[in-house]
Each structure stands twice: as C-alpha cells, then as structure tokens.
Amino acid sequence: MSNPAFDNEYKLGTVEGKVRDVVLKMGENIEYRFMNWAQANVELDKISKPTIVYILPPSGDFYIGRQEIKDYPETQIAFVCSTEFDFESDENDALVEQMKRLCMRFINAINESGYFVQLEGKLPYKVLYDHLDENVTGVVITPTLEEEEGVSICEDSDVYNPEELENE
C-alpha cells in the first residue's frame, strides 16, 4: 500500500514533488534540480540549459487543521544559467533579465497548478552572480508556498506510519 504522504503516481504528497511537477510541465528547455547549496555548487557545472533549483528547505512550519496537515517549508528557488562573466556586464545583465522572465513563467505556472494558494503581492528576489564556483547567473526567490491540499489526519489517515512501510 503506497502512502499519499509521499509522491506516487496518483498523488503528489510533498511540496517538492508539486514544485517538480510544475517545472516538468513548463517544457523540455528547462532543467530541474532539488538539492542544497553545497550540492548545487558542484552540480551546476553540468547544466546545459536554464535550470530551476529548488533548494532543500532547512526548516518550515506545519499548519494543523481539523482534517489535514499542510506543510509550509522555507523555500528558496533559484533560476540560473551558465555564463562567461564579462567585465562590461552587458551579457550578464541580459541573462539576469532572462532568468527573471523564467521566474515569472514559474510563478504563473505555480499559480495555475492548483497545488498552492496563489502567489500575490511583493516577492523580493536576489541576483545570483559570482556566488558559486561555477559561472552561473540568475535570481533567487523565497516564496511562501501554501499548499491547497495537505495530508489527511482523519481516522484511517494517510499520514506517515513507519510500521505500515515495514509491512509492505
């Protein structure tokens, strides 16, 4: 028996799984990674096209309702592409603008996905330029991704039960 608290072919049970699904539906010209900053520092030298990196959340909050628990991880999402730094900054400025446009496409896709409450209002971004070992340019956002549907906590619940996994 599969557990809906985890991703499976019928239900995306994690915030990361929902983000991954949104990115994969954005098209083949975008890569996706889920990792921490140290892993990204190594992995980004292998990217060949614009990449969305969902940074492994260090912590977050649970919202506990009467029938379900929703996860509110502290999210950081980076939009990066490889570059050769030019000292005039013209090319990198254009790449930053392209990554901002990719970010806007992602926000639109998140809002249309139905997985999360609509992102609205002010959302700060930071330009990622010359911060990692690999030459990448991009932007990083820290949105609050509030799940529309969490994990049920009703009787006969689908909440993680380690004993259930051992019996499979």
PDB file of C-alpha atoms in Angstrom:
ATOM      1  CA  MET A   1       0.000   0.000   0.000  1.00  0.00           C
ATOM      2  CA  SER A   2       1.503   3.337  -1.016  1.00  0.00           C
ATOM      3  CA  ASN A   3       1.392   6.282   1.311  1.00  0.00           C
ATOM      4  CA  PRO A   4      -0.033   9.579  -0.058  1.00  0.00           C
ATOM      5  CA  ALA A   5       2.241  11.487   2.321  1.00  0.00           C
ATOM      6  CA  PHE A   6       4.882  10.642  -0.283  1.00  0.00           C
ATOM      7  CA  ASP A   7       4.764  11.214  -4.029  1.00  0.00           C
ATOM      8  CA  ASN A   8       3.264   8.410  -6.051  1.00  0.00           C
ATOM      9  CA  GLU A   9       1.692   8.097  -9.474  1.00  0.00           C
ATOM     10  CA  TYR A  10      -1.716   9.173  -8.160  1.00  0.00           C
ATOM     11  CA  LYS A  11      -0.936  11.989  -5.765  1.00  0.00           C
ATOM     12  CA  LEU A  12       1.848  14.448  -5.181  1.00  0.00           C
ATOM     13  CA  GLY A  13       2.228  14.373  -1.410  1.00  0.00           C
ATOM     14  CA  THR A  14       5.243  16.639  -0.921  1.00  0.00           C
ATOM     15  CA  VAL A  15       5.828  20.307  -1.625  1.00  0.00           C
ATOM     16  CA  GLU A  16       8.967  19.404  -3.590  1.00  0.00           C
ATOM     17  CA  GLY A  17       7.011  16.876  -5.661  1.00  0.00           C
ATOM     18  CA  LYS A  18       4.462  19.543  -6.528  1.00  0.00           C
ATOM     19  CA  VAL A  19       7.178  22.045  -7.470  1.00  0.00           C
ATOM     20  CA  ARG A  20       8.920  19.377  -9.590  1.00  0.00           C
ATOM     21  CA  ASP A  21       5.652  18.587 -11.382  1.00  0.00           C
ATOM     22  CA  VAL A  22       5.085  22.278 -12.160  1.00  0.00           C
ATOM     23  CA  VAL A  23       8.610  22.668 -13.578  1.00  0.00           C
ATOM     24  CA  LEU A  24       8.404  19.479 -15.671  1.00  0.00           C
ATOM     25  CA  LYS A  25       5.172  20.756 -17.234  1.00  0.00           C
ATOM     26  CA  MET A  26       6.902  24.028 -18.212  1.00  0.00           C
ATOM     27  CA  GLY A  27       8.699  22.316 -21.106  1.00  0.00           C
ATOM     28  CA  GLU A  28      11.812  20.455 -22.142  1.00  0.00           C
ATOM     29  CA  ASN A  29      14.000  23.547 -22.467  1.00  0.00           C
ATOM     30  CA  ILE A  30      14.285  23.835 -18.661  1.00  0.00           C
ATOM     31  CA  GLU A  31      16.227  21.619 -16.257  1.00  0.00           C
ATOM     32  CA  TYR A  32      15.225  20.964 -12.644  1.00  0.00           C
ATOM     33  CA  ARG A  33      17.296  20.195  -9.562  1.00  0.00           C
ATOM     34  CA  PHE A  34      16.389  19.608  -5.897  1.00  0.00           C
ATOM     35  CA  MET A  35      19.406  19.945  -3.612  1.00  0.00           C
ATOM     36  CA  ASN A  36      21.143  22.055  -1.010  1.00  0.00           C
ATOM     37  CA  TRP A  37      23.503  24.922  -1.873  1.00  0.00           C
ATOM     38  CA  ALA A  38      26.634  22.784  -1.422  1.00  0.00           C
ATOM     39  CA  GLN A  39      25.320  20.186  -3.872  1.00  0.00           C
ATOM     40  CA  ALA A  40      24.224  22.933  -6.278  1.00  0.00           C
ATOM     41  CA  ASN A  41      27.717  24.398  -6.178  1.00  0.00           C
ATOM     42  CA  VAL A  42      29.019  21.104  -7.614  1.00  0.00           C
ATOM     43  CA  GLU A  43      26.068  20.123  -9.827  1.00  0.00           C
ATOM     44  CA  LEU A  44      25.609  23.413 -11.685  1.00  0.00           C
ATOM     45  CA  ASP A  45      28.745  22.873 -13.736  1.00  0.00           C
ATOM     46  CA  LYS A  46      26.771  20.149 -15.552  1.00  0.00           C
ATOM     47  CA  ILE A  47      23.788  22.219 -16.669  1.00  0.00           C
ATOM     48  CA  SER A  48      23.283  22.857 -20.354  1.00  0.00           C
ATOM     49  CA  LYS A  49      20.134  24.980 -20.314  1.00  0.00           C
ATOM     50  CA  PRO A  50      18.281  27.300 -17.925  1.00  0.00           C
ATOM     51  CA  THR A  51      17.750  25.479 -14.644  1.00  0.00           C
ATOM     52  CA  ILE A  52      15.299  25.868 -11.774  1.00  0.00           C
ATOM     53  CA  VAL A  53      16.826  24.759  -8.472  1.00  0.00           C
ATOM     54  CA  TYR A  54      14.525  24.090  -5.532  1.00  0.00           C
ATOM     55  CA  ILE A  55      16.884  24.448  -2.580  1.00  0.00           C
ATOM     56  CA  LEU A  56      16.421  21.842   0.143  1.00  0.00           C
ATOM     57  CA  PRO A  57      14.455  23.656   2.874  1.00  0.00           C
ATOM     58  CA  PRO A  58      16.280  23.872   6.204  1.00  0.00           C
ATOM     59  CA  SER A  59      13.040  24.199   8.189  1.00  0.00           C
ATOM     60  CA  GLY A  60       9.434  25.299   7.978  1.00  0.00           C
ATOM     61  CA  ASP A  61       6.065  25.140   9.676  1.00  0.00           C
ATOM     62  CA  PHE A  62       3.103  22.814   9.761  1.00  0.00           C
ATOM     63  CA  TYR A  63      -0.427  24.185   9.698  1.00  0.00           C
ATOM     64  CA  ILE A  64      -2.627  21.711  11.549  1.00  0.00           C
ATOM     65  CA  GLY A  65      -6.298  21.892  10.671  1.00  0.00           C
ATOM     66  CA  ARG A  66      -9.226  19.750  11.693  1.00  0.00           C
ATOM     67  CA  GLN A  67      -8.814  17.295   8.817  1.00  0.00           C
ATOM     68  CA  GLU A  68      -5.352  17.792   7.375  1.00  0.00           C
ATOM     69  CA  ILE A  69      -1.821  19.000   7.945  1.00  0.00           C
ATOM     70  CA  LYS A  70      -0.254  21.404   5.463  1.00  0.00           C
ATOM     71  CA  ASP A  71       3.484  21.869   5.061  1.00  0.00           C
ATOM     72  CA  TYR A  72       4.965  25.387   4.850  1.00  0.00           C
ATOM     73  CA  PRO A  73       8.676  24.849   4.170  1.00  0.00           C
ATOM     74  CA  GLU A  74      11.053  27.791   3.998  1.00  0.00           C
ATOM     75  CA  THR A  75      11.560  27.774   0.243  1.00  0.00           C
ATOM     76  CA  GLN A  76      14.360  29.156  -1.867  1.00  0.00           C
ATOM     77  CA  ILE A  77      14.093  28.702  -5.593  1.00  0.00           C
ATOM     78  CA  ALA A  78      16.907  29.704  -7.935  1.00  0.00           C
ATOM     79  CA  PHE A  79      16.668  30.349 -11.675  1.00  0.00           C
ATOM     80  CA  VAL A  80      20.133  30.030 -13.190  1.00  0.00           C
ATOM     81  CA  CYS A  81      22.029  29.610 -16.429  1.00  0.00           C
ATOM     82  CA  SER A  82      25.689  29.127 -17.252  1.00  0.00           C
ATOM     83  CA  THR A  83      27.661  32.177 -18.252  1.00  0.00           C
ATOM     84  CA  GLU A  84      31.091  33.514 -19.026  1.00  0.00           C
ATOM     85  CA  PHE A  85      31.487  36.649 -16.948  1.00  0.00           C
ATOM     86  CA  ASP A  86      32.152  39.748 -18.983  1.00  0.00           C
ATOM     87  CA  PHE A  87      33.573  42.783 -17.307  1.00  0.00           C
ATOM     88  CA  GLU A  88      31.245  45.099 -19.204  1.00  0.00           C
ATOM     89  CA  SER A  89      28.268  43.259 -17.621  1.00  0.00           C
ATOM     90  CA  ASP A  90      26.086  43.669 -20.720  1.00  0.00           C
ATOM     91  CA  GLU A  91      25.731  39.947 -21.406  1.00  0.00           C
ATOM     92  CA  ASN A  92      25.182  39.030 -17.764  1.00  0.00           C
ATOM     93  CA  ASP A  93      22.591  41.760 -17.330  1.00  0.00           C
ATOM     94  CA  ALA A  94      20.695  40.275 -20.267  1.00  0.00           C
ATOM     95  CA  LEU A  95      20.961  36.792 -18.684  1.00  0.00           C
ATOM     96  CA  VAL A  96      19.652  38.102 -15.350  1.00  0.00           C
ATOM     97  CA  GLU A  97      16.675  39.555 -17.223  1.00  0.00           C
ATOM     98  CA  GLN A  98      16.091  36.195 -18.951  1.00  0.00           C
ATOM     99  CA  MET A  99      16.188  34.395 -15.585  1.00  0.00           C
ATOM    100  CA  LYS A 100      13.733  36.931 -14.163  1.00  0.00           C
ATOM    101  CA  ARG A 101      11.411  36.103 -17.072  1.00  0.00           C
ATOM    102  CA  LEU A 102      11.831  32.376 -16.340  1.00  0.00           C
ATOM    103  CA  CYS A 103      10.970  33.129 -12.710  1.00  0.00           C
ATOM    104  CA  MET A 104       7.825  34.953 -13.840  1.00  0.00           C
ATOM    105  CA  ARG A 105       6.830  31.952 -16.003  1.00  0.00           C
ATOM    106  CA  PHE A 106       7.365  29.695 -12.986  1.00  0.00           C
ATOM    107  CA  ILE A 107       5.228  31.903 -10.722  1.00  0.00           C
ATOM    108  CA  ASN A 108       2.471  31.867 -13.341  1.00  0.00           C
ATOM    109  CA  ALA A 109       2.729  28.056 -13.606  1.00  0.00           C
ATOM    110  CA  ILE A 110       2.624  27.708  -9.801  1.00  0.00           C
ATOM    111  CA  ASN A 111      -0.486  29.896  -9.663  1.00  0.00           C
ATOM    112  CA  GLU A 112      -2.187  27.885 -12.414  1.00  0.00           C
ATOM    113  CA  SER A 113      -1.222  24.482 -10.943  1.00  0.00           C
ATOM    114  CA  GLY A 114      -3.869  24.360  -8.222  1.00  0.00           C
ATOM    115  CA  TYR A 115      -1.282  22.919  -5.819  1.00  0.00           C
ATOM    116  CA  PHE A 116      -0.714  26.148  -3.897  1.00  0.00           C
ATOM    117  CA  VAL A 117      -2.562  29.262  -2.795  1.00  0.00           C
ATOM    118  CA  GLN A 118      -1.997  31.999  -5.390  1.00  0.00           C
ATOM    119  CA  LEU A 119       1.247  33.943  -5.043  1.00  0.00           C
ATOM    120  CA  GLU A 120       0.380  37.637  -4.955  1.00  0.00           C
ATOM    121  CA  GLY A 121       1.883  40.901  -3.854  1.00  0.00           C
ATOM    122  CA  LYS A 122       5.520  41.748  -3.410  1.00  0.00           C
ATOM    123  CA  LEU A 123       8.065  38.931  -3.788  1.00  0.00           C
ATOM    124  CA  PRO A 124      11.692  40.032  -3.373  1.00  0.00           C
ATOM    125  CA  TYR A 125      14.446  38.422  -5.434  1.00  0.00           C
ATOM    126  CA  LYS A 126      18.224  38.409  -5.161  1.00  0.00           C
ATOM    127  CA  VAL A 127      20.557  38.353  -8.120  1.00  0.00           C
ATOM    128  CA  LEU A 128      22.876  35.366  -8.050  1.00  0.00           C
ATOM    129  CA  TYR A 129      26.078  36.486  -9.699  1.00  0.00           C
ATOM    130  CA  ASP A 130      29.534  35.107  -8.984  1.00  0.00           C
ATOM    131  CA  HIS A 131      28.402  33.366  -5.752  1.00  0.00           C
ATOM    132  CA  LEU A 132      29.201  29.777  -6.676  1.00  0.00           C
ATOM    133  CA  ASP A 133      32.272  28.016  -8.057  1.00  0.00           C
ATOM    134  CA  GLU A 134      30.605  27.559 -11.435  1.00  0.00           C
ATOM    135  CA  ASN A 135      29.936  30.655 -13.523  1.00  0.00           C
ATOM    136  CA  VAL A 136      26.168  30.993 -13.288  1.00  0.00           C
ATOM    137  CA  THR A 137      23.908  34.000 -13.392  1.00  0.00           C
ATOM    138  CA  GLY A 138      20.347  34.172 -12.156  1.00  0.00           C
ATOM    139  CA  VAL A 139      17.894  35.144  -9.484  1.00  0.00           C
ATOM    140  CA  VAL A 140      16.699  33.560  -6.238  1.00  0.00           C
ATOM    141  CA  ILE A 141      13.236  33.968  -4.694  1.00  0.00           C
ATOM    142  CA  THR A 142      11.916  32.895  -1.296  1.00  0.00           C
ATOM    143  CA  PRO A 143       8.160  32.440  -1.766  1.00  0.00           C
ATOM    144  CA  THR A 144       5.770  31.007   0.786  1.00  0.00           C
ATOM    145  CA  LEU A 145       4.217  28.033  -0.967  1.00  0.00           C
ATOM    146  CA  GLU A 146       0.997  27.390   0.931  1.00  0.00           C
ATOM    147  CA  GLU A 147      -0.460  24.037  -0.074  1.00  0.00           C
ATOM    148  CA  GLU A 148      -4.079  23.978  -1.227  1.00  0.00           C
ATOM    149  CA  GLU A 149      -4.390  20.387  -0.028  1.00  0.00           C
ATOM    150  CA  GLY A 150      -2.349  18.838   2.738  1.00  0.00           C
ATOM    151  CA  VAL A 151      -2.141  15.341   4.182  1.00  0.00           C
ATOM    152  CA  SER A 152      -5.297  13.948   5.776  1.00  0.00           C
ATOM    153  CA  ILE A 153      -5.234  13.407   9.548  1.00  0.00           C
ATOM    154  CA  CYS A 154      -8.682  11.845   9.786  1.00  0.00           C
ATOM    155  CA  GLU A 155      -9.307   8.294  11.010  1.00  0.00           C
ATOM    156  CA  ASP A 156      -7.739   5.724   8.664  1.00  0.00           C
ATOM    157  CA  SER A 157      -5.343   8.505   7.880  1.00  0.00           C
ATOM    158  CA  ASP A 158      -2.703   8.579   5.175  1.00  0.00           C
ATOM    159  CA  VAL A 159      -0.209  10.304   7.484  1.00  0.00           C
ATOM    160  CA  TYR A 160       3.221   8.663   7.553  1.00  0.00           C
ATOM    161  CA  ASN A 161       3.286   5.496   9.617  1.00  0.00           C
ATOM    162  CA  PRO A 162       6.693   3.731   9.730  1.00  0.00           C
ATOM    163  CA  GLU A 163       5.115   0.385  10.734  1.00  0.00           C
ATOM    164  CA  GLU A 164       2.970   0.476   7.616  1.00  0.00           C
ATOM    165  CA  LEU A 165       6.049   0.883   5.411  1.00  0.00           C
ATOM    166  CA  GLU A 166       7.784  -2.068   7.110  1.00  0.00           C
ATOM    167  CA  ASN A 167       4.803  -4.302   6.326  1.00  0.00           C
ATOM    168  CA  GLU A 168       4.829  -3.538   2.588  1.00  0.00           C
TER     169      GLU A 168
END
